[in-house]
PDB file of C-alpha atoms in Angstrom:
ATOM      1  CA  UNK A   1       0.000   0.000   0.000  1.00 49.00           C
ATOM      2  CA  UNK A   2       2.135   2.844  -1.272  1.00 70.00           C
ATOM      3  CA  UNK A   3      -0.849   5.077  -1.903  1.00 85.00           C
ATOM      4  CA  UNK A   4      -0.649   8.763  -1.135  1.00 93.00           C
ATOM      5  CA  UNK A   5      -3.297   9.799   1.410  1.00 95.00           C
ATOM      6  CA  UNK A   6      -3.552  13.173  -0.327  1.00 93.00           C
ATOM      7  CA  UNK A   7      -5.175  11.410  -3.304  1.00 93.00           C
ATOM      8  CA  UNK A   8      -8.267  10.615  -1.220  1.00 96.00           C
ATOM      9  CA  UNK A   9     -11.062  12.866  -0.002  1.00 96.00           C
ATOM     10  CA  UNK A  10     -10.780  13.828   3.665  1.00 96.00           C
ATOM     11  CA  UNK A  11     -13.638  11.575   4.748  1.00 96.00           C
ATOM     12  CA  UNK A  12     -11.983   8.590   3.054  1.00 97.00           C
ATOM     13  CA  UNK A  13      -8.722   9.397   4.864  1.00 97.00           C
ATOM     14  CA  UNK A  14     -10.621   9.273   8.170  1.00 97.00           C
ATOM     15  CA  UNK A  15     -12.053   5.868   7.240  1.00 98.00           C
ATOM     16  CA  UNK A  16      -8.658   4.516   6.171  1.00 98.00           C
ATOM     17  CA  UNK A  17      -6.981   5.855   9.334  1.00 98.00           C
ATOM     18  CA  UNK A  18      -9.683   4.253  11.467  1.00 98.00           C
ATOM     19  CA  UNK A  19      -9.226   0.947   9.641  1.00 98.00           C
ATOM     20  CA  UNK A  20      -5.438   1.062  10.074  1.00 98.00           C
ATOM     21  CA  UNK A  21      -5.746   1.906  13.786  1.00 98.00           C
ATOM     22  CA  UNK A  22      -8.104  -1.034  14.282  1.00 98.00           C
ATOM     23  CA  UNK A  23      -5.793  -3.323  12.277  1.00 98.00           C
ATOM     24  CA  UNK A  24      -2.793  -2.254  14.355  1.00 98.00           C
ATOM     25  CA  UNK A  25      -4.649  -2.783  17.618  1.00 98.00           C
ATOM     26  CA  UNK A  26      -5.837  -6.239  16.589  1.00 98.00           C
ATOM     27  CA  UNK A  27      -2.392  -7.232  15.365  1.00 98.00           C
ATOM     28  CA  UNK A  28      -0.761  -6.154  18.614  1.00 98.00           C
ATOM     29  CA  UNK A  29      -3.322  -8.017  20.743  1.00 98.00           C
ATOM     30  CA  UNK A  30      -3.659 -11.151  18.628  1.00 98.00           C
ATOM     31  CA  UNK A  31      -0.153 -11.619  17.201  1.00 97.00           C
ATOM     32  CA  UNK A  32       2.621  -9.454  18.585  1.00 98.00           C
ATOM     33  CA  UNK A  33       1.908  -9.656  22.319  1.00 98.00           C
ATOM     34  CA  UNK A  34       1.246 -13.432  22.320  1.00 98.00           C
ATOM     35  CA  UNK A  35       4.486 -14.052  20.388  1.00 97.00           C
ATOM     36  CA  UNK A  36       6.377 -11.815  22.785  1.00 97.00           C
ATOM     37  CA  UNK A  37       4.860 -13.659  25.731  1.00 97.00           C
ATOM     38  CA  UNK A  38       5.905 -17.014  24.240  1.00 96.00           C
ATOM     39  CA  UNK A  39       9.452 -15.757  23.785  1.00 96.00           C
ATOM     40  CA  UNK A  40       9.581 -14.434  27.320  1.00 97.00           C
ATOM     41  CA  UNK A  41       8.261 -17.702  28.727  1.00 96.00           C
ATOM     42  CA  UNK A  42      10.751 -19.768  26.692  1.00 95.00           C
ATOM     43  CA  UNK A  43      13.639 -17.548  27.766  1.00 94.00           C
ATOM     44  CA  UNK A  44      12.993 -18.401  31.415  1.00 94.00           C
ATOM     45  CA  UNK A  45      13.413 -22.143  30.830  1.00 92.00           C
ATOM     46  CA  UNK A  46      16.986 -23.147  31.594  1.00 88.00           C
ATOM     47  CA  UNK A  47      16.751 -26.702  30.265  1.00 90.00           C
ATOM     48  CA  UNK A  48      18.387 -26.773  26.819  1.00 86.00           C
ATOM     49  CA  UNK A  49      16.632 -30.014  25.924  1.00 88.00           C
ATOM     50  CA  UNK A  50      13.230 -28.434  26.561  1.00 90.00           C
ATOM     51  CA  UNK A  51      13.979 -25.129  24.789  1.00 92.00           C
ATOM     52  CA  UNK A  52      16.616 -25.459  22.085  1.00 93.00           C
ATOM     53  CA  UNK A  53      18.556 -22.712  20.366  1.00 93.00           C
ATOM     54  CA  UNK A  54      16.417 -23.355  17.285  1.00 95.00           C
ATOM     55  CA  UNK A  55      13.257 -22.871  19.326  1.00 95.00           C
ATOM     56  CA  UNK A  56      14.550 -19.566  20.676  1.00 96.00           C
ATOM     57  CA  UNK A  57      15.608 -18.449  17.206  1.00 97.00           C
ATOM     58  CA  UNK A  58      12.173 -19.312  15.817  1.00 97.00           C
ATOM     59  CA  UNK A  59      10.424 -17.404  18.609  1.00 97.00           C
ATOM     60  CA  UNK A  60      12.701 -14.367  18.182  1.00 98.00           C
ATOM     61  CA  UNK A  61      12.141 -14.415  14.421  1.00 98.00           C
ATOM     62  CA  UNK A  62       8.374 -14.544  14.957  1.00 98.00           C
ATOM     63  CA  UNK A  63       8.513 -11.541  17.298  1.00 98.00           C
ATOM     64  CA  UNK A  64      10.665  -9.561  14.862  1.00 98.00           C
ATOM     65  CA  UNK A  65       8.356 -10.408  11.981  1.00 98.00           C
ATOM     66  CA  UNK A  66       5.314  -9.314  13.980  1.00 98.00           C
ATOM     67  CA  UNK A  67       7.123  -6.105  14.947  1.00 98.00           C
ATOM     68  CA  UNK A  68       7.959  -5.370  11.308  1.00 98.00           C
ATOM     69  CA  UNK A  69       4.316  -5.831  10.360  1.00 98.00           C
ATOM     70  CA  UNK A  70       3.197  -3.537  13.204  1.00 98.00           C
ATOM     71  CA  UNK A  71       5.756  -0.905  12.204  1.00 98.00           C
ATOM     72  CA  UNK A  72       4.504  -1.001   8.610  1.00 98.00           C
ATOM     73  CA  UNK A  73       0.903  -0.459   9.689  1.00 98.00           C
ATOM     74  CA  UNK A  74       1.983   2.308  12.082  1.00 98.00           C
ATOM     75  CA  UNK A  75       3.897   4.074   9.305  1.00 97.00           C
ATOM     76  CA  UNK A  76       0.837   4.021   7.027  1.00 97.00           C
ATOM     77  CA  UNK A  77      -1.408   5.219   9.857  1.00 98.00           C
ATOM     78  CA  UNK A  78       0.970   8.082  10.605  1.00 98.00           C
ATOM     79  CA  UNK A  79       0.886   9.196   6.952  1.00 97.00           C
ATOM     80  CA  UNK A  80      -2.903   9.320   7.028  1.00 97.00           C
ATOM     81  CA  UNK A  81      -3.029  11.131  10.365  1.00 97.00           C
ATOM     82  CA  UNK A  82      -0.555  13.797   9.216  1.00 97.00           C
ATOM     83  CA  UNK A  83      -2.522  14.246   6.017  1.00 97.00           C
ATOM     84  CA  UNK A  84      -5.762  14.633   7.985  1.00 97.00           C
ATOM     85  CA  UNK A  85      -4.111  17.121  10.317  1.00 96.00           C
ATOM     86  CA  UNK A  86      -2.778  19.223   7.435  1.00 95.00           C
ATOM     87  CA  UNK A  87      -6.115  19.394   5.655  1.00 95.00           C
ATOM     88  CA  UNK A  88      -8.196  20.105   8.740  1.00 95.00           C
ATOM     89  CA  UNK A  89      -5.844  22.936   9.706  1.00 94.00           C
ATOM     90  CA  UNK A  90      -6.160  24.295   6.182  1.00 92.00           C
ATOM     91  CA  UNK A  91      -9.970  24.106   6.335  1.00 91.00           C
ATOM     92  CA  UNK A  92     -10.015  25.840   9.712  1.00 92.00           C
ATOM     93  CA  UNK A  93      -7.522  28.471   8.584  1.00 89.00           C
ATOM     94  CA  UNK A  94      -4.991  27.528  11.244  1.00 85.00           C
ATOM     95  CA  UNK A  95      -1.393  28.236  10.339  1.00 74.00           C
ATOM     96  CA  UNK A  96       1.346  25.959  11.579  1.00 64.00           C
TER      97      UNK A  96
END
């Protein structure tokens, strides 16, 4: 999604920002935080036969992947929010 928020009407930017905020929230609750919790739990187990290096690597990779996805959504959301802010200030005649 490399679309420019400025190419959409203001109301559509609000809808897209709302959708992205909801997507980010759901991703954090349903993917990122559970993966982080799994990693944290595994890191507390001292038995190398129960939690192998490969297991730890897989859990760390999953957390990093989930973080990358969250960062991507956050970046898109930020673009929309800045665009909304610029246009609403323009409409209201507020100078920056």
